[in-house]
Amino acid sequence: MKNPLKRFIPEPTPSIIERGERQLTRVMTIIDVLYGLMIFRAFLLMPNPEVDNFTASELVTVFRTSYLNYLVMTVGMILILLYWGQSHVIFGNLKRTDGNLSVMAILQAFFVLLYLYFIKLDISMGGQTLVLRLESVSLAIAGGMGVWA
């Protein structure tokens, strides 16, 4: 059965196809760099002996007193890795892209970055309900962007 709408959708020209291929490569690179920076930033949020003024002998005490912070960071890291994997699945099936998908992918990465910021606020504010809600909302929006893309 022929698609009746096909006559209204113009065939892409070779230059549009080439531009879409280059744009896909650029967006994939930007997304990989952003997720790499998110992972790097998550490790920077971990306690540092020079900044937090503790010694090697106090390390076990630091882990015992702030194990919830490490748990939050671990969950955050797992979610970041899941979203990164999701973006690879989405982009892995494409041959080219357009501006709409590029904007959606960058917005998704933005909301995951916002989620990482709210994790930092959660650690510094001790689990305030508003911050936990903001974490959930930012991650839900990022997930919605991935589904909608």
Tab-separated table of N, CA, C and O in Angstrom, residues 43-95:
chain	number	residue	atom	x	y	z
A	43	PHE	N	32.804	12.666	40.307
A	43	PHE	CA	33.951	12.253	41.114
A	43	PHE	C	34.552	13.416	41.890
A	43	PHE	O	35.099	13.230	42.968
A	44	LEU	N	34.426	14.627	41.370
A	44	LEU	CA	34.924	15.789	42.101
A	44	LEU	C	34.087	16.089	43.335
A	44	LEU	O	34.558	16.759	44.255
A	45	LEU	N	32.853	15.619	43.369
A	45	LEU	CA	31.993	15.834	44.530
A	45	LEU	C	32.345	14.913	45.693
A	45	LEU	O	31.892	15.136	46.815
A	46	MET	N	33.135	13.896	45.441
A	46	MET	CA	33.544	12.979	46.506
A	46	MET	C	34.439	13.710	47.503
A	46	MET	O	35.130	14.664	47.135
A	47	PRO	N	34.427	13.294	48.771
A	47	PRO	CA	35.276	13.950	49.764
A	47	PRO	C	36.754	13.894	49.380
A	47	PRO	O	37.235	12.891	48.855
A	48	ASN	N	37.441	14.977	49.637
A	48	ASN	CA	38.849	15.118	49.310
A	48	ASN	C	39.616	15.393	50.603
A	48	ASN	O	39.290	16.341	51.327
A	49	PRO	N	40.643	14.610	50.925
A	49	PRO	CA	41.370	14.817	52.181
A	49	PRO	C	41.959	16.224	52.320
A	49	PRO	O	41.971	16.781	53.411
A	50	GLU	N	42.391	16.809	51.227
A	50	GLU	CA	42.994	18.142	51.310
A	50	GLU	C	41.951	19.220	51.565
A	50	GLU	O	42.192	20.185	52.270
A	51	VAL	N	40.761	19.060	50.998
A	51	VAL	CA	39.710	20.067	51.156
A	51	VAL	C	38.929	19.834	52.450
A	51	VAL	O	38.630	20.773	53.178
A	52	ASP	N	38.601	18.577	52.745
A	52	ASP	CA	37.764	18.252	53.895
A	52	ASP	C	38.554	18.018	55.178
A	52	ASP	O	37.963	17.702	56.204
A	53	ASN	N	39.852	18.147	55.112
A	53	ASN	CA	40.733	18.064	56.292
A	53	ASN	C	40.558	16.774	57.090
A	53	ASN	O	40.220	16.789	58.259
A	54	PHE	N	40.766	15.656	56.438
A	54	PHE	CA	40.826	14.395	57.167
A	54	PHE	C	42.052	13.624	56.699
A	54	PHE	O	42.561	13.843	55.608
A	55	THR	N	42.519	12.739	57.548
A	55	THR	CA	43.729	11.966	57.251
A	55	THR	C	43.344	10.550	56.873
A	55	THR	O	42.172	10.166	56.946
A	56	ALA	N	44.343	9.778	56.494
A	56	ALA	CA	44.096	8.393	56.089
A	56	ALA	C	43.522	7.577	57.239
A	56	ALA	O	42.697	6.683	57.027
A	57	SER	N	43.927	7.870	58.456
A	57	SER	CA	43.402	7.119	59.598
A	57	SER	C	41.932	7.440	59.872
A	57	SER	O	41.232	6.643	60.486
A	58	GLU	N	41.456	8.577	59.430
A	58	GLU	CA	40.064	8.965	59.628
A	58	GLU	C	39.164	8.580	58.446
A	58	GLU	O	37.976	8.859	58.462
A	59	LEU	N	39.741	7.940	57.443
A	59	LEU	CA	38.996	7.627	56.234
A	59	LEU	C	37.795	6.714	56.507
A	59	LEU	O	36.695	6.946	55.995
A	60	VAL	N	37.986	5.705	57.341
A	60	VAL	CA	36.886	4.790	57.671
A	60	VAL	C	35.779	5.546	58.389
A	60	VAL	O	34.584	5.334	58.118
A	61	THR	N	36.137	6.462	59.266
A	61	THR	CA	35.148	7.267	59.979
A	61	THR	C	34.367	8.152	59.009
A	61	THR	O	33.148	8.306	59.128
A	62	VAL	N	35.072	8.725	58.048
A	62	VAL	CA	34.409	9.565	57.048
A	62	VAL	C	33.402	8.727	56.253
A	62	VAL	O	32.275	9.172	56.000
A	63	PHE	N	33.793	7.517	55.863
A	63	PHE	CA	32.864	6.648	55.120
A	63	PHE	C	31.656	6.257	55.973
A	63	PHE	O	30.537	6.188	55.473
A	64	ARG	N	31.887	6.012	57.251
A	64	ARG	CA	30.780	5.624	58.126
A	64	ARG	C	29.803	6.771	58.365
A	64	ARG	O	28.595	6.562	58.408
A	65	THR	N	30.328	7.971	58.537
A	65	THR	CA	29.453	9.099	58.853
A	65	THR	C	28.724	9.650	57.624
A	65	THR	O	27.658	10.230	57.752
A	66	SER	N	29.313	9.475	56.461
A	66	SER	CA	28.685	10.054	55.267
A	66	SER	C	28.373	8.992	54.211
A	66	SER	O	28.422	9.272	53.022
A	67	TYR	N	28.010	7.800	54.656
A	67	TYR	CA	27.716	6.726	53.700
A	67	TYR	C	26.492	7.044	52.838
A	67	TYR	O	26.409	6.622	51.691
A	68	LEU	N	25.537	7.816	53.365
A	68	LEU	CA	24.368	8.179	52.562
A	68	LEU	C	24.761	9.080	51.391
A	68	LEU	O	24.194	8.966	50.304
A	69	ASN	N	25.742	9.952	51.610
A	69	ASN	CA	26.224	10.782	50.508
A	69	ASN	C	26.832	9.924	49.407
A	69	ASN	O	26.624	10.181	48.220
A	70	TYR	N	27.578	8.900	49.805
A	70	TYR	CA	28.171	8.007	48.811
A	70	TYR	C	27.095	7.199	48.096
A	70	TYR	O	27.203	6.934	46.899
A	71	LEU	N	26.063	6.832	48.823
A	71	LEU	CA	24.960	6.100	48.210
A	71	LEU	C	24.238	6.973	47.181
A	71	LEU	O	23.942	6.525	46.066
A	72	VAL	N	23.996	8.235	47.534
A	72	VAL	CA	23.364	9.168	46.596
A	72	VAL	C	24.241	9.345	45.361
A	72	VAL	O	23.760	9.335	44.230
A	73	MET	N	25.536	9.492	45.564
A	73	MET	CA	26.446	9.670	44.435
A	73	MET	C	26.488	8.417	43.559
A	73	MET	O	26.567	8.514	42.337
A	74	THR	N	26.445	7.245	44.176
A	74	THR	CA	26.464	6.001	43.412
A	74	THR	C	25.199	5.871	42.563
A	74	THR	O	25.265	5.526	41.380
A	75	VAL	N	24.054	6.157	43.160
A	75	VAL	CA	22.798	6.107	42.403
A	75	VAL	C	22.826	7.137	41.278
A	75	VAL	O	22.432	6.849	40.138
A	76	GLY	N	23.312	8.333	41.578
A	76	GLY	CA	23.428	9.366	40.548
A	76	GLY	C	24.328	8.939	39.409
A	76	GLY	O	24.012	9.156	38.229
A	77	MET	N	25.457	8.321	39.746
A	77	MET	CA	26.390	7.864	38.716
A	77	MET	C	25.754	6.778	37.849
A	77	MET	O	25.906	6.784	36.625
A	78	ILE	N	25.032	5.862	38.472
A	78	ILE	CA	24.350	4.804	37.714
A	78	ILE	C	23.323	5.406	36.763
A	78	ILE	O	23.239	5.020	35.597
A	79	LEU	N	22.561	6.391	37.245
A	79	LEU	CA	21.563	7.022	36.384
A	79	LEU	C	22.205	7.790	35.233
A	79	LEU	O	21.706	7.757	34.104
A	80	ILE	N	23.310	8.458	35.499
A	80	ILE	CA	24.027	9.161	34.429
A	80	ILE	C	24.503	8.166	33.376
A	80	ILE	O	24.361	8.390	32.170
A	81	LEU	N	25.056	7.051	33.821
A	81	LEU	CA	25.513	6.035	32.874
A	81	LEU	C	24.351	5.437	32.076
A	81	LEU	O	24.490	5.157	30.883
A	82	LEU	N	23.202	5.261	32.718
A	82	LEU	CA	22.029	4.754	31.999
A	82	LEU	C	21.566	5.738	30.925
A	82	LEU	O	21.243	5.329	29.797
A	83	TYR	N	21.541	7.013	31.262
A	83	TYR	CA	21.134	8.012	30.264
A	83	TYR	C	22.154	8.123	29.138
A	83	TYR	O	21.794	8.341	27.984
A	84	TRP	N	23.412	7.972	29.455
A	84	TRP	CA	24.444	7.989	28.421
A	84	TRP	C	24.250	6.798	27.479
A	84	TRP	O	24.301	6.923	26.265
A	85	GLY	N	24.010	5.638	28.074
A	85	GLY	CA	23.741	4.451	27.254
A	85	GLY	C	22.497	4.612	26.406
A	85	GLY	O	22.464	4.190	25.248
A	86	GLN	N	21.471	5.255	26.962
A	86	GLN	CA	20.248	5.503	26.206
A	86	GLN	C	20.525	6.391	25.001
A	86	GLN	O	20.014	6.148	23.909
A	87	SER	N	21.357	7.402	25.188
A	87	SER	CA	21.658	8.280	24.052
A	87	SER	C	22.436	7.530	22.975
A	87	SER	O	22.239	7.774	21.783
A	88	HIS	N	23.291	6.595	23.383
A	88	HIS	CA	24.013	5.795	22.389
A	88	HIS	C	23.067	4.877	21.621
A	88	HIS	O	23.245	4.666	20.417
A	89	VAL	N	22.068	4.339	22.310
A	89	VAL	CA	21.088	3.492	21.622
A	89	VAL	C	20.295	4.321	20.619
A	89	VAL	O	20.079	3.896	19.480
A	90	ILE	N	19.875	5.509	21.037
A	90	ILE	CA	19.090	6.366	20.139
A	90	ILE	C	19.909	6.752	18.917
A	90	ILE	O	19.456	6.641	17.783
A	91	PHE	N	21.140	7.224	19.141
A	91	PHE	CA	21.956	7.688	18.029
A	91	PHE	C	22.549	6.544	17.216
A	91	PHE	O	22.906	6.732	16.057
A	92	GLY	N	22.657	5.373	17.794
A	92	GLY	CA	23.244	4.244	17.092
A	92	GLY	C	22.428	3.764	15.912
A	92	GLY	O	22.959	3.167	14.978
A	93	ASN	N	21.145	4.033	15.936
A	93	ASN	CA	20.270	3.584	14.851
A	93	ASN	C	20.068	4.636	13.760
A	93	ASN	O	19.341	4.391	12.810
A	94	LEU	N	20.683	5.783	13.919
A	94	LEU	CA	20.471	6.869	12.961
A	94	LEU	C	21.584	6.939	11.920
A	94	LEU	O	22.729	6.617	12.206
A	95	LYS	N	21.223	7.368	10.747
A	95	LYS	CA	22.212	7.628	9.696
A	95	LYS	C	22.480	9.118	9.584
A	95	LYS	O	23.562	9.538	9.220
